[in-house]
CSV table of C-alpha atoms and ligand atoms in Angstrom, one decimal:
chain,number,residue,atom,x,y,z
S,13,MET,CA,97.9,46.9,96.0
S,14,ILE,CA,100.1,47.7,99.0
S,15,LYS,CA,100.2,44.9,101.5
S,16,MET,CA,100.5,45.0,105.3
S,17,ASN,CA,104.1,45.1,106.5
S,18,GLN,CA,105.4,45.7,103.0
S,19,ILE,CA,108.7,47.6,102.7
S,20,LEU,CA,107.9,50.8,100.6
S,21,ASP,CA,111.3,52.4,100.8
S,22,LYS,CA,114.8,51.4,101.9
S,23,ARG,CA,118.0,53.5,102.2
S,24,GLU,CA,121.5,52.7,103.4
S,25,LEU,CA,122.3,55.6,105.8
S,26,ALA,CA,125.8,54.5,106.6
S,27,PRO,CA,127.8,51.2,106.2
S,28,GLY,CA,125.6,48.6,107.9
S,29,ILE,CA,122.9,51.0,109.0
S,30,LYS,CA,119.6,50.9,107.0
S,31,GLU,CA,116.4,52.8,107.1
S,32,MET,CA,113.1,51.3,106.0
S,33,VAL,CA,109.6,52.6,105.5
S,34,ILE,CA,107.0,50.0,106.3
S,35,TYR,CA,103.3,50.0,105.5
S,36,ASN,CA,101.3,49.3,108.7
S,37,PRO,CA,98.4,51.8,109.2
S,38,ASN,CA,97.4,50.2,112.5
S,39,ILE,CA,100.7,51.1,114.1
S,40,ALA,CA,101.2,54.3,112.2
S,41,SER,CA,97.9,55.8,113.5
S,42,LYS,CA,98.7,55.1,117.2
S,43,VAL,CA,102.5,55.3,117.7
S,44,LYS,CA,104.1,58.1,119.7
S,45,ALA,CA,107.6,59.2,120.2
S,46,GLY,CA,109.7,56.8,122.3
S,47,GLN,CA,107.7,53.7,121.4
S,48,PHE,CA,109.0,50.6,119.5
S,49,ILE,CA,107.8,47.6,117.5
S,50,VAL,CA,108.9,44.0,117.6
S,51,VAL,CA,109.5,42.4,114.2
S,52,ARG,CA,110.0,38.8,113.1
S,53,VAL,CA,111.6,38.7,109.7
S,54,CYS,CA,110.6,35.2,108.6
S,55,GLU,CA,108.8,32.0,109.8
S,56,GLU,CA,111.8,30.6,111.8
S,57,GLY,CA,113.0,34.1,112.8
S,58,GLU,CA,113.5,35.5,116.3
S,59,ARG,CA,111.7,38.5,117.6
S,60,ILE,CA,113.7,41.7,117.7
S,61,PRO,CA,112.6,45.2,119.1
S,62,LEU,CA,113.3,48.3,117.0
S,63,ASN,CA,112.3,51.9,117.7
S,64,VAL,CA,109.8,53.6,115.5
S,65,VAL,CA,111.8,56.7,114.4
S,66,ASP,CA,109.1,58.4,112.3
S,67,TRP,CA,105.6,57.8,111.0
S,68,ASP,CA,102.8,59.1,108.8
S,69,GLY,CA,99.4,58.3,110.0
S,70,GLY,CA,97.8,59.5,106.8
S,71,ARG,CA,99.9,57.3,104.5
S,72,GLY,CA,99.9,54.4,107.1
S,73,THR,CA,103.7,54.2,107.1
S,74,LEU,CA,106.4,53.9,109.8
S,75,LYS,CA,110.1,54.3,109.6
S,76,ILE,CA,112.8,52.2,111.3
S,77,VAL,CA,116.5,52.5,111.3
S,78,PHE,CA,118.7,49.5,112.3
S,79,GLN,CA,122.3,48.4,112.4
S,80,GLU,CA,123.3,45.0,111.1
S,81,VAL,CA,124.9,43.4,114.1
S,82,GLY,CA,123.7,39.8,114.0
S,83,VAL,CA,121.6,37.2,112.2
S,84,SER,CA,118.2,38.9,112.6
S,85,THR,CA,119.3,42.4,111.6
S,86,TYR,CA,121.3,41.0,108.7
S,87,LYS,CA,118.2,39.1,107.5
S,88,LEU,CA,116.1,42.2,107.8
S,89,GLY,CA,118.7,44.2,105.9
S,90,LYS,CA,118.5,41.7,103.0
S,91,LEU,CA,114.9,42.5,102.4
S,92,GLY,CA,114.2,45.0,99.7
S,93,ILE,CA,111.5,47.4,98.5
S,94,GLY,CA,108.3,45.4,97.9
S,95,ASP,CA,109.2,42.6,100.3
S,96,LEU,CA,107.0,41.8,103.3
S,97,ILE,CA,108.2,41.5,106.9
S,98,MET,CA,106.5,38.5,108.4
S,99,ASP,CA,105.3,40.0,111.7
S,100,VAL,CA,105.3,43.6,113.0
S,101,VAL,CA,103.8,44.1,116.5
S,102,GLY,CA,103.2,47.4,118.1
S,103,PRO,CA,103.3,50.1,119.1
S,104,LEU,CA,104.9,48.8,122.3
S,105,GLY,CA,106.4,50.5,125.4
S,106,ASN,CA,105.3,53.7,127.0
S,107,PRO,CA,105.7,56.9,125.0
S,108,SER,CA,108.3,59.5,126.1
S,109,GLU,CA,107.1,62.0,128.5
S,110,ILE,CA,106.6,65.2,126.5
S,111,SER,CA,105.9,68.5,128.3
S,112,LEU,CA,107.3,71.9,128.5
S,113,PHE,CA,110.3,71.4,130.8
S,114,GLY,CA,112.4,74.4,129.7
S,115,THR,CA,115.8,73.7,128.3
S,116,VAL,CA,116.3,70.0,127.4
S,117,ILE,CA,119.4,68.2,126.3
S,118,CYS,CA,118.8,65.3,123.9
S,119,VAL,CA,121.7,62.9,123.5
S,120,GLY,CA,121.8,60.3,120.8
S,121,GLU,CA,124.7,57.9,120.0
S,122,GLY,CA,125.4,55.5,117.2
S,123,VAL,CA,122.4,53.9,115.4
S,124,ARG,CA,120.3,55.2,118.3
S,125,ILE,CA,120.6,58.8,117.1
S,126,SER,CA,117.6,57.9,115.0
S,127,ALA,CA,115.6,56.9,118.2
S,128,ILE,CA,116.3,60.3,119.9
S,129,TYR,CA,115.0,62.1,116.8
S,130,PRO,CA,111.2,61.8,117.4
S,131,VAL,CA,111.7,62.6,121.0
S,132,ALA,CA,113.7,65.7,120.3
S,133,ARG,CA,111.1,66.7,117.7
S,134,GLU,CA,108.2,66.4,120.1
S,135,LEU,CA,110.0,68.2,122.9
S,136,LYS,CA,110.7,71.0,120.5
S,137,LYS,CA,107.1,71.1,119.4
S,138,ALA,CA,106.1,71.3,123.1
S,139,GLY,CA,108.0,74.6,123.3
S,140,ASN,CA,111.3,73.4,124.9
S,141,LYS,CA,114.7,74.8,124.0
S,142,VAL,CA,116.3,71.7,122.6
S,143,ILE,CA,120.1,71.3,122.7
S,144,SER,CA,121.1,68.0,121.0
S,145,ILE,CA,124.3,66.1,121.2
S,146,ILE,CA,124.9,63.3,118.7
S,147,GLY,CA,127.9,61.2,118.3
S,148,ALA,CA,129.4,58.2,116.5
S,149,LYS,CA,132.7,56.5,116.0
S,150,SER,CA,133.4,58.4,112.8
S,151,LYS,CA,131.8,60.8,110.3
S,152,GLU,CA,130.7,58.0,108.0
S,153,LEU,CA,128.7,56.4,110.8
S,154,LEU,CA,127.0,59.7,111.8
S,155,ILE,CA,123.3,59.4,110.8
S,156,TYR,CA,120.3,61.7,111.0
S,157,MET,CA,122.5,64.8,111.3
S,158,GLU,CA,120.2,67.0,109.2
S,159,GLU,CA,117.1,65.6,110.8
S,160,MET,CA,118.4,66.4,114.2
S,161,ARG,CA,119.5,69.9,113.1
S,162,GLY,CA,115.9,70.5,112.0
S,163,VAL,CA,114.4,69.8,115.4
S,164,SER,CA,117.1,71.3,117.6
S,165,ASP,CA,117.9,74.9,118.7
S,166,GLU,CA,121.5,73.8,118.9
S,167,LEU,CA,123.2,70.7,117.5
S,168,ARG,CA,126.5,69.5,118.9
S,169,ILE,CA,128.4,66.7,117.2
S,170,THR,CA,131.1,64.4,118.5
S,171,THR,CA,133.1,61.6,116.8
S,172,ASP,CA,135.6,59.2,118.4
S,173,ASP,CA,138.2,60.0,115.8
S,174,GLY,CA,137.4,63.7,115.3
S,175,SER,CA,136.4,63.2,111.6
S,176,GLU,CA,133.3,65.4,112.3
S,177,GLY,CA,132.6,67.8,115.2
S,178,ARG,CA,134.5,67.5,118.4
S,179,ARG,CA,136.9,64.6,118.9
S,180,GLY,CA,135.5,62.7,121.9
S,181,LEU,CA,132.4,61.2,123.3
S,182,VAL,CA,128.9,62.6,123.7
S,183,SER,CA,129.5,62.4,127.5
S,184,ASP,CA,132.4,64.8,127.1
S,185,GLU,CA,130.2,67.4,125.3
S,186,LEU,CA,127.5,66.9,127.9
S,187,ARG,CA,130.0,67.5,130.7
S,188,ASP,CA,131.1,70.7,129.1
S,189,ILE,CA,127.6,72.1,128.8
S,190,LEU,CA,126.8,71.3,132.4
S,191,GLU,CA,130.2,72.7,133.6
S,192,SER,CA,129.4,76.0,131.7
S,193,GLY,CA,126.6,76.6,134.2
S,194,LEU,CA,123.8,76.7,131.7
S,195,LYS,CA,120.5,75.9,133.4
S,196,ILE,CA,119.3,72.6,132.1
S,197,ASP,CA,115.9,71.2,133.1
S,198,ARG,CA,116.0,67.7,131.7
S,199,ILE,CA,118.3,65.3,129.8
S,200,VAL,CA,117.2,62.4,127.6
S,201,ILE,CA,119.8,59.9,126.5
S,202,VAL,CA,119.5,57.1,123.9
S,203,GLY,CA,122.6,55.2,123.1
S,204,SER,CA,124.6,52.1,123.9
S,205,ALA,CA,124.4,50.9,127.5
S,206,MET,CA,128.0,52.1,128.1
S,207,THR,CA,127.3,55.6,126.7
S,208,MET,CA,124.1,55.9,128.7
S,209,LYS,CA,126.0,54.9,131.9
S,210,MET,CA,128.8,57.4,131.2
S,211,CYS,CA,126.3,60.2,130.5
S,212,THR,CA,124.4,59.4,133.6
S,213,GLU,CA,127.6,59.6,135.7
S,214,VAL,CA,128.2,63.1,134.3
S,215,THR,CA,124.7,64.3,135.1
S,216,LYS,CA,124.3,62.8,138.6
S,217,PRO,CA,126.2,65.4,140.6
S,218,TYR,CA,124.0,68.1,139.0
S,219,HIS,CA,120.8,66.5,140.2
S,220,ILE,CA,119.2,67.1,136.8
S,221,LYS,CA,116.4,64.7,135.9
S,222,THR,CA,118.0,62.3,133.4
S,223,ILE,CA,116.0,59.8,131.4
S,224,ALA,CA,117.6,56.8,129.6
S,225,SER,CA,115.8,54.6,127.0
S,226,LEU,CA,117.0,51.1,127.9
S,227,ASN,CA,117.9,48.5,125.3
S,228,PRO,CA,118.1,45.1,127.0
S,229,ILE,CA,117.5,41.8,125.2
S,230,MET,CA,113.8,41.7,124.6
S,231,ILE,CA,111.7,38.9,123.2
S,232,CYS,CA,107.9,39.2,123.7
S,233,GLY,CA,107.8,42.9,124.2
S,234,MET,CA,104.5,42.5,126.2
S,235,GLY,CA,105.5,41.8,129.8
S,236,MET,CA,105.2,38.0,129.6
S,237,CYS,CA,108.7,36.5,129.0
S,238,GLY,CA,110.8,38.6,131.4
S,239,ALA,CA,113.9,38.6,129.2
S,240,CYS,CA,114.1,42.4,129.3
S,241,ARG,CA,114.2,42.7,133.1
S,242,VAL,CA,116.4,45.4,134.4
S,243,GLU,CA,117.3,46.7,137.9
S,244,VAL,CA,115.9,50.2,138.6
S,245,ALA,CA,116.1,51.6,142.2
S,246,GLY,CA,117.0,48.2,143.4
S,247,LYS,CA,113.8,46.6,142.0
S,248,THR,CA,113.3,44.4,139.0
S,249,ARG,CA,111.4,46.1,136.3
S,250,PHE,CA,110.3,44.9,132.8
S,251,THR,CA,111.6,47.3,130.2
S,252,CYS,CA,108.9,46.5,127.6
S,253,ILE,CA,105.8,47.4,129.6
S,254,GLU,CA,107.3,49.6,132.4
S,255,GLY,CA,109.9,51.4,130.1
S,256,PRO,CA,111.7,51.7,127.9
S,257,GLU,CA,112.5,55.0,129.5
S,258,PHE,CA,113.6,55.1,133.2
S,259,ASP,CA,115.1,57.6,135.6
S,260,ALA,CA,118.7,57.0,134.6
S,261,HIS,CA,120.1,57.9,138.1
S,262,GLN,CA,118.2,54.8,139.4
S,263,VAL,CA,119.3,52.3,136.7
S,264,ASN,CA,121.9,49.6,137.4
S,265,PHE,CA,123.8,49.9,134.0
S,266,ASP,CA,126.3,47.2,135.0
S,267,VAL,CA,123.5,44.6,135.3
S,268,LEU,CA,122.1,45.8,131.9
S,269,MET,CA,125.5,45.4,130.2
S,270,MET,CA,126.1,42.0,131.8
S,271,ARG,CA,122.7,40.7,130.6
S,272,LEU,CA,123.2,42.2,127.1
S,273,ASN,CA,126.4,40.0,126.8
S,274,ALA,CA,124.8,36.8,128.1
S,275,TYR,CA,124.5,35.0,124.7
S,276,LYS,CA,127.5,36.6,122.9
S,277,THR,CA,129.2,33.2,122.1
S,278,GLU,CA,126.0,31.7,120.6
S,279,GLU,CA,125.2,34.9,118.7
S,280,GLN,CA,128.7,35.0,117.2
S,281,MET,CA,128.4,31.3,116.2
S,282,ALA,CA,125.0,31.9,114.6
S,283,LEU,CA,126.2,34.9,112.7
S,284,LYS,CA,129.3,33.0,111.4
S,285,ARG,CA,127.0,30.2,110.2
S,286,PHE,CA,124.6,32.6,108.6
S,287,LEU,CA,127.4,34.6,106.8
S,288,GLU,CA,128.8,31.3,105.5
S,289,GLY,CA,125.4,30.4,104.1
S,290,ARG,CA,124.8,27.6,106.5
S,291,GLY,CA,121.6,28.8,108.2
A,316,LIG,P1,122.5,39.2,117.7
A,316,LIG,O1,123.8,38.7,117.2
A,316,LIG,O2,121.4,38.2,118.1
A,316,LIG,O3,122.8,40.1,119.0
A,316,LIG,C1,123.7,41.2,119.0
A,316,LIG,C2,123.6,41.9,120.3
A,316,LIG,O4,122.3,42.6,120.3
A,316,LIG,C3,123.6,41.0,121.5
A,316,LIG,O5,124.8,40.7,122.0
A,316,LIG,C4,122.6,41.6,122.5
A,316,LIG,O6,123.4,42.6,123.2
A,316,LIG,C5,121.7,42.4,121.6
A,316,LIG,N1,120.4,41.6,121.3
A,316,LIG,C6,120.3,40.4,120.8
A,316,LIG,N2,119.0,40.0,120.8
A,316,LIG,C7,118.3,41.0,121.2
A,316,LIG,C8,116.9,41.2,121.4
A,316,LIG,N3,116.0,40.3,121.1
A,316,LIG,N4,116.5,42.4,121.9
A,316,LIG,C9,117.4,43.4,122.2
A,316,LIG,N5,118.7,43.3,122.0
A,316,LIG,C10,119.2,42.1,121.6
A,316,LIG,N6,118.6,48.4,117.3
A,316,LIG,C11,118.7,49.2,116.2
A,316,LIG,O7,119.5,49.0,115.3
A,316,LIG,N7,117.7,50.1,115.9
A,316,LIG,C12,116.7,50.4,116.8
A,316,LIG,O8,115.9,51.3,116.5
A,316,LIG,C13,116.7,49.6,118.0
A,316,LIG,N8,115.7,49.8,118.9
A,316,LIG,C14,115.6,49.1,120.0
A,316,LIG,C15,114.6,49.3,120.9
A,316,LIG,C16,114.5,48.6,122.1
A,316,LIG,C17,113.3,48.9,123.0
A,316,LIG,C18,115.4,47.6,122.4
A,316,LIG,C19,115.3,46.8,123.6
A,316,LIG,C20,116.5,47.3,121.5
A,316,LIG,C21,116.6,48.1,120.3
A,316,LIG,N9,117.6,47.8,119.3
A,316,LIG,C22,117.6,48.6,118.2
A,316,LIG,C23,118.6,46.7,119.5
A,316,LIG,C24,118.2,45.6,118.6
A,316,LIG,O9,116.9,45.0,119.0
A,316,LIG,C25,119.3,44.5,118.5
A,316,LIG,O10,120.4,45.0,117.9
A,316,LIG,C26,118.9,43.2,117.8
A,316,LIG,O11,117.8,42.6,118.5
A,316,LIG,C27,120.0,42.3,117.5
A,316,LIG,O12,119.6,41.1,116.9
A,316,LIG,P2,120.5,40.3,116.0
A,316,LIG,O13,119.9,38.9,115.9
A,316,LIG,O14,120.7,41.0,114.7
A,316,LIG,O15,121.9,40.2,116.7
A,317,LIG,MG1,119.8,37.5,117.3
């Protein structure tokens, strides 16, 4: 008998990047592109948000992709097929706005290429011409290439070291497309805060509606704790219930980055302890 929150499949997509299929029919029947879940791996575990990258309402399954960066993601990565994740809450956040915009650029960077995938897929289904740009540090860290090719009219690839596609950043490729004069109606970016900031600076002079899916530290995911507050158009907004997508031209990315680094020392100490088997 399959149990709630049981891991039905697990794959390593790249070193330190894992994909899991989880059984949770409640979430699988409701989730939409752009939404996320909050998971707690074990009794004493912390809450961490993860995007839902794919789902199958019929089978009651959802797919997540995560990078092992600290204690909670390492703990999750240690679970295997058949194991149970203690808590899975969702779907959370607002779905992506999906409509017929015209020509849309979807940008995905690093582990978050997986999070732009359902958005690109739904935008394509809605009739848009989808140009996707995906990028990673190197070829071995490039994930979801074939998935993205399958939902894009055009796929452009960048790597920092040039081991696949163009040598450079996704923002370089984005700049080239905009400079070519091609008419672009909307841009959606999902990546690290720095990448989203750089892409946003590229699109600003062109006045093209640009959407960024923000990734602040988030705890409750339901608008109560306030950990995920960000500054948008000079106002404080809660990413979990008001986002995660915001008009990128209005986002203060410097505040986002500062707050993401607020607990770096404690996180590094906790990871060291964990990797040494001390907690
Ligand atoms: P830690 O060592 O605790 O933290 C490493 C870094 O991650 C920190 O410096 C901080 O910048 C950030 N972080 C720490 N705690 C949190 C937290 N509770 N919430 C958010 N960021 C945190 N990552 C993926 O790999 N795949 C995803 O699909 C994905 N989707 C996300 C969706 C949303 C809406 C948000 C807000 C974040 C998402 N993230 C995703 C980031 C992921 O939640 C963090 O990498 C994870 O929480 C780190 O936890 P840790 O204990 O392993 O690492
Ligand atoms: Mg942590």
